[in-house]
Amino acid sequence: MQSNRNLLVRKLDPPQTWNPMLGWVRRIRDAEPLDTEESIKRYVRCQIFSILGSTLFTDKSTAYAHAKYLPLLRDFERIHTYTCLAHLYRALCHASRYDTKEMNGPLNLLFVWAWERMPCLAPVPKHTLPPAEIPVAMRWSHSERTTSWLAKTVANFRHDIDYMEEFEWRPYEGMIIPGELHGYLDMCDTVAPLLSFECIEWHPAERVMRQFGFAQPPPLGARDIPLDQHCLALRRVQLHDWTVLHGPWIVEWRNRRNTQLRDLHPLPTWDFTPT
């Protein structure tokens, strides 16, 4: 196992169970002199780690980030390949339990997904926003929340969902997708497992086929993930070799191009042609 030395700050080799405080990470980031290439890299690693802990992979404390993410900072060229969707699905799974009162994970993704598709939940009328463009979430970031929306309770939101009159299946229809992003669009309609450390979640694109311009047939049964894998939690010291523990799922992920809806459906319609 490679050491985490020097990923964030010089002369630091944190143990595997050490979870950095985000405030400390920001302080050492701001203290970097930026006078050498290595100093600049440490600054960038600290910034990325802060984003991982405060936006993408948040925990309920909002003050710490798990040390498991430190190795992700070794190779800048691979950072774009990491997924936070598995963590969001895991958080939604936990939040569905009757005794759960809080939720973590990349909630910004969840909010924007809901606001774009269910206008009744949005903090501002959707038609008052600028046209959607990449990144879509930007148009929601500076919108002013009304007092009435801030005062809504859980009961109000449940009522809005129960009596919802419209659901926008294709909120991004007609949006111009930059060419450099086409290579990453394959995941959108892929039916495959999502893997990230202890998280194994299924990506059931076949259950939302209208989102991709297809007719929606009755969906098949949900994919079963064994409880000992689906409910795995990282508590105490657990030095797993994920390539062994998740071996069969990794193989299925690597074969994901065989499970894309565009190849399985006889009459696909697309607004763009992914490369």
XYZ file of N, CA and C in Angstrom:
825
model
N 0.840 -1.187 0.000
C 0.000 0.000 0.000
C 0.878 1.240 0.000
N 0.621 2.173 -0.910
C 1.433 3.363 -1.009
C 1.169 4.311 0.148
N 2.211 5.039 0.519
C 2.081 5.997 1.607
C 1.339 7.237 1.142
N 0.679 7.904 2.104
C 0.007 9.164 1.810
C 0.913 10.362 2.076
N 2.211 10.109 2.267
C 3.151 11.180 2.601
C 3.172 12.247 1.511
N 3.209 13.500 1.959
C 3.399 14.661 1.089
C 2.229 14.947 0.149
N 1.118 14.260 0.317
C -0.011 14.551 -0.559
C -0.621 15.915 -0.247
N -0.657 16.274 1.036
C -1.227 17.563 1.413
C -0.175 18.535 1.929
N 0.757 18.040 2.732
C 1.735 18.937 3.328
C 3.031 18.171 3.530
N 4.144 18.872 3.509
C 5.435 18.224 3.672
C 5.565 17.576 5.050
N 6.341 16.492 5.095
C 6.666 15.797 6.343
C 5.413 15.334 7.076
N 4.455 14.860 6.310
C 3.229 14.363 6.926
C 2.915 13.000 6.340
N 2.785 12.016 7.184
C 2.434 10.673 6.739
C 1.308 10.178 7.629
N 0.053 10.590 7.368
C -1.050 10.254 8.264
C -1.358 8.768 8.249
N -1.754 8.218 9.387
C -2.186 6.822 9.416
C -3.470 6.644 8.628
N -3.792 5.401 8.319
C -4.957 5.141 7.485
C -6.263 5.538 8.169
N -6.276 5.633 9.494
C -7.508 5.966 10.202
C -7.626 7.450 10.490
N -6.663 8.245 10.037
C -6.647 9.674 10.329
C -7.522 10.402 9.328
N -8.543 11.106 9.813
C -9.440 11.844 8.938
C -9.192 13.336 9.103
N -8.653 14.001 8.100
C -8.280 15.412 8.238
C -9.488 16.316 8.448
N -9.309 17.320 9.310
C -10.311 18.363 9.451
C -10.196 19.307 8.259
N -11.329 19.665 7.683
C -11.301 20.505 6.492
C -10.746 21.891 6.797
N -11.000 22.392 8.005
C -10.444 23.690 8.373
C -8.929 23.668 8.369
N -8.344 22.578 8.867
C -6.889 22.429 8.861
C -6.364 22.333 7.439
N -7.071 21.608 6.579
C -6.641 21.470 5.187
C -6.634 22.835 4.501
N -7.651 23.644 4.767
C -7.704 24.971 4.144
C -6.590 25.870 4.663
N -6.246 25.730 5.943
C -5.181 26.570 6.499
C -3.831 26.237 5.872
N -3.526 24.950 5.721
C -2.241 24.611 5.111
C -2.252 24.933 3.620
N -3.438 24.895 3.002
C -3.538 25.319 1.595
C -3.172 26.791 1.463
N -3.743 27.613 2.329
C -3.499 29.052 2.234
C -2.082 29.434 2.648
N -1.391 28.529 3.354
C -0.026 28.824 3.794
C 1.022 28.422 2.764
N 0.617 27.760 1.693
C 1.585 27.343 0.684
C 2.169 28.565 -0.025
N 3.493 28.621 -0.177
C 4.114 29.790 -0.820
C 3.915 29.848 -2.327
N 3.596 28.706 -2.954
C 3.368 28.645 -4.404
C 4.599 29.102 -5.187
N 5.772 28.830 -4.640
C 7.005 29.254 -5.297
C 7.696 28.131 -6.059
N 7.169 26.926 -5.942
C 7.713 25.793 -6.685
C 6.563 24.978 -7.262
N 6.891 24.130 -8.208
C 5.857 23.280 -8.806
C 5.249 22.350 -7.768
N 6.085 21.820 -6.861
C 5.578 20.921 -5.831
C 4.648 21.661 -4.878
N 4.969 22.906 -4.548
C 4.107 23.697 -3.680
C 2.760 23.959 -4.346
N 2.790 24.235 -5.626
C 1.536 24.458 -6.361
C 0.699 23.182 -6.377
N 1.360 22.035 -6.556
C 0.627 20.769 -6.562
C -0.010 20.504 -5.204
N 0.724 20.814 -4.113
C 0.141 20.612 -2.786
C -1.059 21.529 -2.587
N -0.950 22.757 -3.075
C -2.080 23.689 -2.978
C -3.302 23.129 -3.716
N -3.072 22.630 -4.923
C -4.181 22.089 -5.715
C -4.772 20.858 -5.037
N -3.913 20.000 -4.477
C -4.418 18.814 -3.776
C -5.284 19.217 -2.588
N -4.828 20.210 -1.835
C -5.617 20.678 -0.689
C -6.967 21.219 -1.145
N -6.960 21.970 -2.243
C -8.213 22.526 -2.750
C -9.159 21.419 -3.203
N -8.627 20.447 -3.933
C -9.462 19.334 -4.395
C -9.976 18.529 -3.207
N -9.107 18.288 -2.223
C -9.536 17.526 -1.048
C -10.628 18.276 -0.288
N -10.530 19.601 -0.225
C -11.573 20.397 0.433
C -12.900 20.265 -0.303
N -12.845 20.260 -1.632
C -14.074 20.101 -2.418
C -14.658 18.705 -2.221
N -13.781 17.699 -2.191
C -14.261 16.337 -1.959
C -14.991 16.243 -0.625
N -14.408 16.866 0.413
C -14.991 16.751 1.743
C -16.160 17.668 2.009
N -16.252 18.789 1.276
C -17.305 19.763 1.566
C -18.448 19.744 0.562
N -18.238 19.120 -0.591
C -19.259 19.168 -1.643
C -19.629 17.788 -2.169
N -18.636 17.001 -2.576
C -18.930 15.738 -3.248
C -19.138 14.582 -2.283
N -18.264 14.450 -1.293
C -18.323 13.296 -0.394
C -18.480 13.769 1.046
N -19.454 14.602 1.290
C -19.629 15.168 2.624
C -20.124 14.112 3.610
N -19.707 14.277 4.873
C -20.298 13.460 5.924
C -21.196 14.362 6.768
N -21.841 13.789 7.761
C -22.829 14.553 8.520
C -22.199 15.605 9.414
N -20.914 15.465 9.714
C -20.258 16.462 10.554
C -19.942 17.728 9.774
N -19.739 17.595 8.457
C -19.336 18.676 7.551
C -17.984 19.272 7.930
N -17.274 18.666 8.868
C -15.996 19.214 9.327
C -14.813 18.344 8.946
N -15.058 17.082 8.593
C -13.977 16.148 8.306
C -14.158 15.559 6.906
N -13.069 15.046 6.377
C -13.109 14.258 5.150
C -12.357 12.962 5.411
N -12.888 11.872 4.912
C -12.298 10.567 5.191
C -10.928 10.444 4.530
N -9.997 9.831 5.255
C -8.639 9.664 4.734
C -8.590 8.750 3.514
N -9.651 7.996 3.264
C -9.633 7.091 2.111
C -9.512 7.855 0.796
N -9.870 9.153 0.811
C -9.802 9.928 -0.423
C -8.401 10.457 -0.718
N -7.498 10.388 0.259
C -6.153 10.919 0.041
C -5.441 10.276 -1.155
N -5.490 8.947 -1.308
C -4.796 8.356 -2.465
C -5.323 8.835 -3.813
N -6.550 9.356 -3.851
C -7.091 9.843 -5.117
C -6.321 11.055 -5.630
N -5.569 11.694 -4.743
C -4.864 12.915 -5.121
C -3.496 12.642 -5.729
N -3.093 11.382 -5.789
C -1.765 11.081 -6.314
C -1.655 11.366 -7.809
N -2.720 11.064 -8.542
C -2.662 11.140 -9.999
C -3.718 12.119 -10.494
N -3.298 13.329 -10.862
C -4.237 14.336 -11.342
C -4.955 13.883 -12.612
N -4.285 13.074 -13.408
C -4.861 12.668 -14.687
C -6.064 11.744 -14.517
N -6.224 11.150 -13.332
C -7.323 10.204 -13.127
C -8.451 10.776 -12.292
N -8.290 11.999 -11.802
C -9.303 12.552 -10.908
C -10.664 12.625 -11.590
N -10.679 12.907 -12.884
C -11.957 13.052 -13.582
C -12.700 11.730 -13.718
N -12.046 10.604 -13.415
C -12.700 9.307 -13.570
C -13.442 8.869 -12.314
N -13.299 9.585 -11.219
C -13.926 9.158 -9.972
C -15.391 9.577 -9.948
N -16.203 8.759 -9.333
C -17.638 9.009 -9.336
C -18.151 9.316 -7.940
N -19.036 10.297 -7.865
C -19.698 10.579 -6.591
C -21.136 10.077 -6.617
N -21.593 9.577 -7.782
C -22.973 9.116 -7.889
C -23.218 7.901 -7.000
N -22.216 7.033 -6.872
C -22.368 5.876 -5.989
C -22.601 6.320 -4.557
N -21.920 7.376 -4.131
C -22.093 7.877 -2.767
C -23.477 8.506 -2.589
N -23.982 9.169 -3.617
C -25.328 9.734 -3.521
C -26.369 8.626 -3.410
N -26.233 7.579 -4.213
C -27.173 6.462 -4.131
C -27.106 5.797 -2.759
N -25.890 5.661 -2.219
C -25.748 5.073 -0.892
C -26.423 5.960 0.160
N -26.248 7.268 0.040
C -26.869 8.191 0.990
C -28.392 8.129 0.900
N -28.926 8.018 -0.319
C -30.377 7.906 -0.488
C -30.890 6.603 0.116
N -30.107 5.549 -0.019
C -30.483 4.263 0.574
C -30.576 4.388 2.091
N -29.575 4.998 2.706
C -29.590 5.177 4.156
C -30.729 6.096 4.584
N -30.989 7.141 3.803
C -32.023 8.105 4.175
C -33.423 7.512 4.112
N -33.583 6.404 3.385
C -34.908 5.790 3.269
C -35.301 5.002 4.513
N -34.374 4.806 5.437
C -34.686 4.062 6.652
C -35.537 4.921 7.588
N -36.449 4.293 8.260
C -37.427 5.032 9.065
C -36.787 5.800 10.215
N -35.643 5.327 10.702
C -35.025 5.968 11.865
C -33.915 6.946 11.486
N -33.788 7.260 10.198
C -32.750 8.190 9.755
C -33.288 9.613 9.757
N -32.555 10.519 10.383
C -32.992 11.910 10.485
C -32.091 12.870 9.715
N -30.950 12.400 9.243
C -30.025 13.249 8.509
C -29.536 12.515 7.269
N -28.956 13.289 6.362
C -28.459 12.706 5.119
C -27.185 13.427 4.723
N -26.248 12.687 4.158
C -25.027 13.304 3.661
C -24.872 12.972 2.186
N -23.691 13.260 1.648
C -23.448 12.972 0.245
C -23.514 14.228 -0.608
N -23.359 14.082 -1.918
C -23.383 15.232 -2.841
C -24.810 15.724 -3.075
N -25.362 16.400 -2.079
C -26.771 16.792 -2.130
C -27.048 17.859 -3.183
N -26.034 18.618 -3.584
C -26.256 19.599 -4.649
C -26.759 18.920 -5.920
N -26.219 17.736 -6.208
C -26.686 16.989 -7.376
C -28.153 16.613 -7.232
N -28.524 16.186 -6.036
C -29.909 15.777 -5.790
C -30.855 16.966 -5.917
N -30.470 18.106 -5.345
C -31.329 19.287 -5.404
C -31.560 19.724 -6.850
N -30.480 19.842 -7.608
C -30.617 20.306 -8.990
C -31.417 19.306 -9.814
N -31.177 18.012 -9.595
C -31.955 16.989 -10.308
C -33.449 17.180 -10.037
N -33.805 17.388 -8.777
C -35.217 17.527 -8.412
C -35.797 18.837 -8.934
N -35.069 19.923 -8.795
C -35.598 21.220 -9.224
C -35.805 21.278 -10.731
N -34.914 20.651 -11.492
C -35.038 20.682 -12.943
C -36.233 19.855 -13.425
N -36.568 18.793 -12.708
C -37.614 17.880 -13.165
C -38.952 18.101 -12.480
N -38.934 18.631 -11.279
C -40.171 18.848 -10.527
C -40.254 20.320 -10.128
N -40.761 21.155 -11.009
C -40.803 22.599 -10.739
C -41.541 22.962 -9.453
N -42.441 22.106 -9.014
C -43.189 22.418 -7.792
C -42.292 22.428 -6.558
N -41.108 21.835 -6.651
C -40.187 21.799 -5.521
C -39.139 22.902 -5.581
N -39.039 23.566 -6.710
C -37.952 24.526 -6.922
C -38.109 25.759 -6.037
N -36.991 26.345 -5.611
C -37.050 27.530 -4.750
C -37.490 28.788 -5.485
N -37.341 28.808 -6.803
C -37.789 29.941 -7.620
C -38.453 29.378 -8.866
N -39.370 30.133 -9.486
C -39.973 29.653 -10.736
C -38.898 29.405 -11.788
N -38.965 28.266 -12.405
C -37.915 27.874 -13.337
C -37.825 28.812 -14.530
N -38.959 29.379 -14.938
C -38.948 30.234 -16.125
C -38.231 31.560 -15.881
N -37.942 31.874 -14.619
C -37.229 33.114 -14.316
C -35.714 32.946 -14.378
N -35.248 31.723 -14.555
C -33.815 31.454 -14.592
C -33.262 31.654 -15.996
N -31.976 31.905 -16.112
C -31.368 31.976 -17.449
C -31.405 30.609 -18.114
N -31.246 30.551 -19.431
C -31.266 29.256 -20.128
C -30.217 28.303 -19.567
N -30.567 27.033 -19.549
C -29.651 26.024 -19.013
C -28.465 25.829 -19.938
N -27.292 25.757 -19.352
C -26.077 25.451 -20.085
C -25.132 24.731 -19.139
N -24.063 24.210 -19.673
C -23.102 23.461 -18.868
C -22.215 24.433 -18.096
N -22.056 24.269 -16.769
C -22.730 23.303 -15.891
C -24.129 23.778 -15.509
N -25.080 22.859 -15.513
C -26.485 23.196 -15.315
C -26.735 23.825 -13.948
N -26.046 23.348 -12.927
C -26.316 23.820 -11.564
C -26.005 25.300 -11.379
N -25.204 25.872 -12.258
C -24.799 27.263 -12.085
C -25.991 28.210 -12.069
N -27.018 27.908 -12.849
C -28.125 28.865 -12.922
C -28.968 28.879 -11.654
N -28.786 27.860 -10.803
C -29.504 27.839 -9.534
C -28.685 28.449 -8.402
N -27.402 28.650 -8.613
C -26.523 28.997 -7.498
C -26.762 30.401 -6.959
N -27.220 31.322 -7.799
C -27.407 32.697 -7.344
C -28.875 33.119 -7.345
N -29.767 32.159 -7.467
C -31.188 32.507 -7.450
C -31.623 32.855 -6.032
N -32.491 33.833 -5.915
C -32.961 34.271 -4.603
C -34.137 33.413 -4.146
N -33.985 32.827 -2.965
C -35.066 32.026 -2.400
C -36.112 32.946 -1.779
N -37.357 32.634 -2.040
C -38.421 33.443 -1.462
C -38.668 33.031 -0.017
N -39.254 33.938 0.744
C -39.553 33.647 2.147
C -40.526 32.483 2.267
N -41.487 32.420 1.364
C -42.475 31.344 1.423
C -41.827 29.985 1.195
N -40.828 29.917 0.296
C -40.166 28.638 0.047
C -39.334 28.219 1.247
N -38.647 29.166 1.867
C -37.823 28.850 3.031
C -38.669 28.374 4.208
N -39.933 28.784 4.236
C -40.809 28.416 5.349
C -41.509 27.079 5.135
N -41.287 26.447 3.988
C -41.956 25.179 3.706
C -41.495 24.085 4.664
N -42.415 23.223 5.031
C -42.115 22.094 5.908
C -42.083 20.802 5.093
N -41.704 19.723 5.751
C -41.701 18.417 5.090
C -43.096 18.075 4.591
N -44.102 18.403 5.392
C -45.486 18.125 4.991
C -45.849 18.883 3.713
N -45.373 20.121 3.589
C -45.644 20.899 2.377
C -45.023 20.239 1.148
N -43.775 19.809 1.269
C -43.108 19.182 0.130
C -43.764 17.849 -0.227
N -44.169 17.093 0.774
C -44.862 15.831 0.490
C -46.167 16.085 -0.249
N -46.876 17.117 0.158
C -48.129 17.458 -0.514
C -47.862 17.850 -1.966
N -46.814 18.649 -2.193
C -46.489 19.072 -3.558
C -46.156 17.883 -4.449
N -45.447 16.902 -3.892
C -45.088 15.717 -4.679
C -46.319 14.856 -4.946
N -47.167 14.684 -3.934
C -48.361 13.848 -4.097
C -49.307 14.406 -5.153
N -49.398 15.728 -5.237
C -50.341 16.351 -6.164
C -49.622 17.050 -7.320
N -48.447 16.572 -7.640
C -47.652 17.150 -8.718
C -48.354 16.948 -10.058
N -48.436 18.003 -10.839
C -49.133 17.949 -12.120
C -48.192 17.784 -13.303
N -46.927 18.027 -13.103
C -45.992 17.892 -14.213
C -44.660 17.339 -13.719
N -44.055 16.538 -14.584
C -42.709 16.024 -14.339
C -41.958 16.132 -15.654
N -40.872 16.847 -15.651
C -40.109 17.063 -16.880
C -39.087 15.948 -17.050
N -39.380 15.038 -17.960
C -38.490 13.909 -18.174
C -37.207 14.321 -18.878
N -37.285 15.339 -19.715
C -36.112 15.714 -20.506
C -35.822 17.206 -20.346
N -35.414 17.616 -19.158
C -35.184 19.047 -18.925
C -34.013 19.615 -19.713
N -33.122 18.750 -20.196
C -31.942 19.237 -20.905
C -32.071 19.077 -22.418
N -33.270 18.814 -22.890
C -33.470 18.608 -24.318
C -33.077 19.863 -25.092
N -32.279 19.666 -26.117
C -31.840 20.780 -26.939
C -30.611 21.497 -26.416
N -30.128 21.118 -25.231
C -28.947 21.770 -24.681
C -27.713 21.402 -25.506
N -26.870 22.372 -25.725
C -25.634 22.130 -26.474
C -24.598 21.518 -25.539
N -24.148 20.323 -25.877
C -23.151 19.622 -25.075
C -21.775 19.881 -25.679
N -20.860 20.491 -24.933
C -19.512 20.722 -25.475
C -18.869 19.425 -25.946
N -18.135 19.514 -27.030
C -17.531 18.330 -27.622
C -16.631 17.570 -26.676
N -15.926 18.292 -25.781
C -14.997 17.603 -24.888
C -15.712 16.754 -23.844
N -17.031 16.916 -23.704
C -17.780 16.128 -22.727
C -18.424 14.888 -23.335
N -18.443 14.785 -24.650
C -19.131 13.656 -25.276
C -18.570 12.311 -24.828
N -17.282 12.263 -24.578
C -16.680 11.003 -24.170
C -17.135 10.516 -22.810
N -17.731 11.428 -22.006
C -18.172 11.057 -20.666
C -19.676 10.791 -20.596
N -20.362 10.906 -21.729
C -21.808 10.739 -21.735
C -22.235 9.278 -21.802
N -21.278 8.388 -22.031
C -21.626 6.974 -22.115
C -22.273 6.472 -20.834
N -21.906 7.069 -19.711
C -22.417 6.588 -18.430
C -23.904 6.862 -18.271
N -24.417 7.879 -18.970
C -25.792 8.324 -18.731
C -26.809 7.201 -18.902
N -26.680 6.414 -19.955
C -27.684 5.379 -20.227
C -27.122 3.977 -20.038
N -26.118 3.854 -19.191
C -25.514 2.550 -18.931
C -26.179 1.872 -17.740
N -26.503 0.614 -17.896
C -27.054 -0.197 -16.807
C -25.904 -1.029 -16.252
N -25.376 -0.604 -15.110
C -24.167 -1.241 -14.585
C -23.995 -0.866 -13.120
N -23.096 -1.550 -12.410
C -22.833 -1.175 -11.018
C -21.956 0.070 -10.949
N -22.194 0.878 -9.926
C -21.350 2.023 -9.620
C -20.492 1.655 -8.417
N -19.202 1.862 -8.518
C -18.273 1.424 -7.478
C -17.444 2.598 -6.984
N -17.329 2.697 -5.681
C -16.457 3.700 -5.081
C -16.138 3.269 -3.658
N -14.940 2.747 -3.463
C -14.529 2.238 -2.161
C -15.547 1.209 -1.663
N -16.182 1.485 -0.505
C -17.111 0.501 0.058
C -18.467 0.509 -0.630
N -18.724 1.478 -1.487
C -20.053 1.633 -2.091
C -20.202 0.780 -3.348
N -21.253 -0.013 -3.371
C -21.686 -0.702 -4.586
C -23.158 -0.365 -4.772
N -23.464 0.377 -5.807
C -24.842 0.766 -6.080
C -25.148 0.494 -7.545
N -26.384 0.141 -7.813
C -26.780 -0.175 -9.178
C -27.283 1.080 -9.881
N -26.926 1.221 -11.150
C -27.358 2.363 -11.960
C -28.475 1.886 -12.891
N -29.739 2.014 -12.457
C -30.860 1.414 -13.195
C -31.413 2.333 -14.280
N -30.612 2.624 -15.287
C -31.051 3.539 -16.341
C -32.265 3.001 -17.090
N -32.449 1.676 -17.072
C -33.584 1.100 -17.806
C -34.921 1.425 -17.150
N -34.906 2.002 -15.957
C -36.144 2.363 -15.272
C -36.562 3.809 -15.543
N -35.719 4.559 -16.223
C -36.046 5.957 -16.553
C -35.769 6.192 -18.036
N -36.263 5.301 -18.876
C -35.936 5.356 -20.296
C -36.527 6.579 -20.990
N -37.616 7.122 -20.452
C -38.177 8.333 -21.056
C -37.195 9.491 -20.970
N -36.320 9.445 -19.994
C -35.317 10.492 -19.845
C -34.369 10.529 -21.038
N -34.236 9.390 -21.733
C -33.328 9.295 -22.871
C -34.073 9.258 -24.201
N -35.355 9.577 -24.181
C -36.116 9.621 -25.414
C -36.674 8.294 -25.859
N -36.704 7.288 -24.978
C -37.242 5.980 -25.312
C -38.634 5.810 -24.716
N -39.397 4.889 -25.288
C -40.639 4.472 -24.651
C -40.288 3.588 -23.456
N -41.021 3.754 -22.360
C -40.699 3.025 -21.132
C -41.549 1.762 -21.019
N -40.963 0.590 -21.213
C -41.704 -0.655 -20.972
C -41.720 -0.956 -19.477
N -42.510 -1.926 -19.058
C -42.457 -2.317 -17.638
C -41.041 -2.737 -17.270
N -40.455 -2.138 -16.249
C -39.062 -2.467 -15.906
C -38.940 -3.867 -15.340
N -37.762 -4.419 -15.491
C -37.473 -5.725 -14.922
C -37.258 -5.602 -13.419
N -37.104 -6.717 -12.762
C -36.869 -6.699 -11.330
C -35.558 -6.009 -10.985
N -35.506 -5.464 -9.793
C -34.307 -4.754 -9.359
C -33.139 -5.721 -9.207
N -31.949 -5.241 -9.506
C -30.752 -6.064 -9.372
C -30.439 -6.266 -7.889
N -30.170 -7.490 -7.525
C -29.906 -7.811 -6.129
C -28.413 -7.689 -5.835
N -28.083 -6.892 -4.816
C -26.714 -6.775 -4.336
C -26.676 -7.372 -2.934
N -25.848 -8.375 -2.689
C -25.813 -9.015 -1.362
C -25.635 -7.990 -0.245
N -26.336 -8.205 0.859
C -26.309 -7.245 1.956
C -24.911 -7.037 2.514
N -24.108 -8.107 2.559
C -22.772 -7.950 3.133
C -21.878 -7.070 2.267
N -22.275 -6.844 1.012
C -21.535 -5.930 0.143
C -22.216 -4.567 0.052
N -23.530 -4.583 -0.019
C -24.261 -3.324 -0.165
C -24.234 -2.498 1.113
N -24.177 -3.133 2.252
C -24.228 -2.420 3.537
C -22.861 -2.326 4.202
N -21.806 -2.521 3.438
C -20.465 -2.430 3.999
C -20.192 -1.005 4.469
N -19.696 -0.871 5.689
C -19.382 0.444 6.258
C -17.926 0.469 6.687
N -17.281 1.609 6.471
C -15.873 1.751 6.852
C -15.786 2.293 8.271
N -15.721 1.392 9.217
C -15.530 1.759 10.617
C -14.281 1.057 11.133
N -13.537 1.761 11.952
C -12.264 1.261 12.471
C -11.302 1.005 11.297
N -10.250 0.271 11.556
C -9.239 0.025 10.525
C -9.702 -1.104 9.613
N -9.835 -0.810 8.327
C -10.222 -1.815 7.341
C -9.372 -1.608 6.099
N -8.321 -2.372 5.989
C -7.397 -2.240 4.869
C -7.772 -3.252 3.787
N -8.829 -2.936 3.062
C -9.323 -3.851 2.038
C -8.562 -3.662 0.728
N -8.438 -4.739 -0.003
C -8.012 -4.669 -1.395
C -9.294 -4.691 -2.224
N -9.727 -3.513 -2.654
C -11.028 -3.410 -3.316
C -11.062 -4.173 -4.629
N -9.921 -4.328 -5.279
C -9.910 -5.065 -6.545
C -10.247 -6.535 -6.339
N -9.982 -7.040 -5.143
C -10.334 -8.430 -4.814
C -11.750 -8.501 -4.259
N -12.050 -7.615 -3.315
C -13.350 -7.637 -2.658
C -14.489 -7.382 -3.648
N -14.261 -6.473 -4.583
C -15.295 -6.120 -5.564
C -14.978 -6.665 -6.954
N -14.148 -7.701 -7.009
C -13.689 -8.216 -8.294
C -14.781 -8.461 -9.324
N -15.832 -9.250 -9.003
C -16.886 -9.508 -10.001
C -17.611 -8.247 -10.449
N -17.799 -7.299 -9.527
C -18.481 -6.053 -9.894
C -17.596 -5.203 -10.805
N -16.300 -5.240 -10.566
C -15.377 -4.485 -11.414
C -15.403 -5.027 -12.838
N -15.463 -6.352 -12.959
C -15.556 -6.963 -14.286
C -16.831 -6.507 -14.987
N -17.929 -6.468 -14.249
C -19.199 -6.045 -14.840
C -19.143 -4.578 -15.253
N -18.471 -3.766 -14.455
C -18.324 -2.350 -14.803
C -17.493 -2.193 -16.082
N -16.443 -2.970 -16.203
C -15.595 -2.862 -17.390
C -16.322 -3.303 -18.653
N -17.352 -4.124 -18.494
C -18.149 -4.565 -19.646
C -19.398 -3.721 -19.835
N -19.414 -2.532 -19.251
C -20.629 -1.705 -19.242
C -21.088 -1.281 -20.635
N -20.177 -1.214 -21.594
C -20.575 -0.783 -22.935
C -21.536 -1.767 -23.592
N -21.644 -2.958 -23.030
C -22.594 -3.940 -23.569
C -23.987 -3.768 -22.992
N -24.168 -2.810 -22.091
C -25.468 -2.652 -21.433
C -26.013 -1.238 -21.600
N -25.662 -0.572 -22.692
C -26.168 0.774 -22.922
C -27.514 0.715 -23.622
N -28.426 1.573 -23.193
C -29.778 1.553 -23.737
C -29.780 1.824 -25.234
N -28.877 2.670 -25.698
C -28.872 3.013 -27.124
C -28.597 1.797 -27.996
N -27.924 0.777 -27.422
C -27.640 -0.441 -28.180
C -28.723 -1.498 -27.998
N -29.466 -1.417 -26.894
C -30.475 -2.428 -26.603
C -31.849 -2.051 -27.127
N -32.081 -0.763 -27.337
C -33.400 -0.303 -27.754
C -33.450 -0.180 -29.273
N -34.530 -0.638 -29.911
C -34.574 -0.635 -31.380
C -34.747 0.749 -31.994
N -35.345 1.688 -31.271
C -35.633 2.990 -31.866
C -35.127 4.117 -30.960
N -33.817 4.265 -30.852
C -33.301 5.343 -30.002
C -33.443 6.701 -30.666
N -33.647 7.717 -29.865
C -33.645 9.093 -30.359
C -32.736 9.893 -29.455
N -31.816 10.638 -30.065
C -30.827 11.377 -29.291
C -30.740 12.812 -29.789
N -30.472 13.706 -28.865
C -30.242 15.098 -29.230
C -28.779 15.338 -29.578
N -27.945 14.383 -29.282
C -26.530 14.488 -29.601
C -26.022 13.083 -29.887
N -24.904 12.999 -30.509
C -24.309 11.703 -30.816
C -23.016 11.571 -30.051
N -23.036 10.878 -28.906
C -21.799 10.710 -28.136
C -20.739 9.989 -28.948
N -19.509 10.363 -28.738
C -18.414 9.716 -29.447
C -17.983 8.467 -28.710
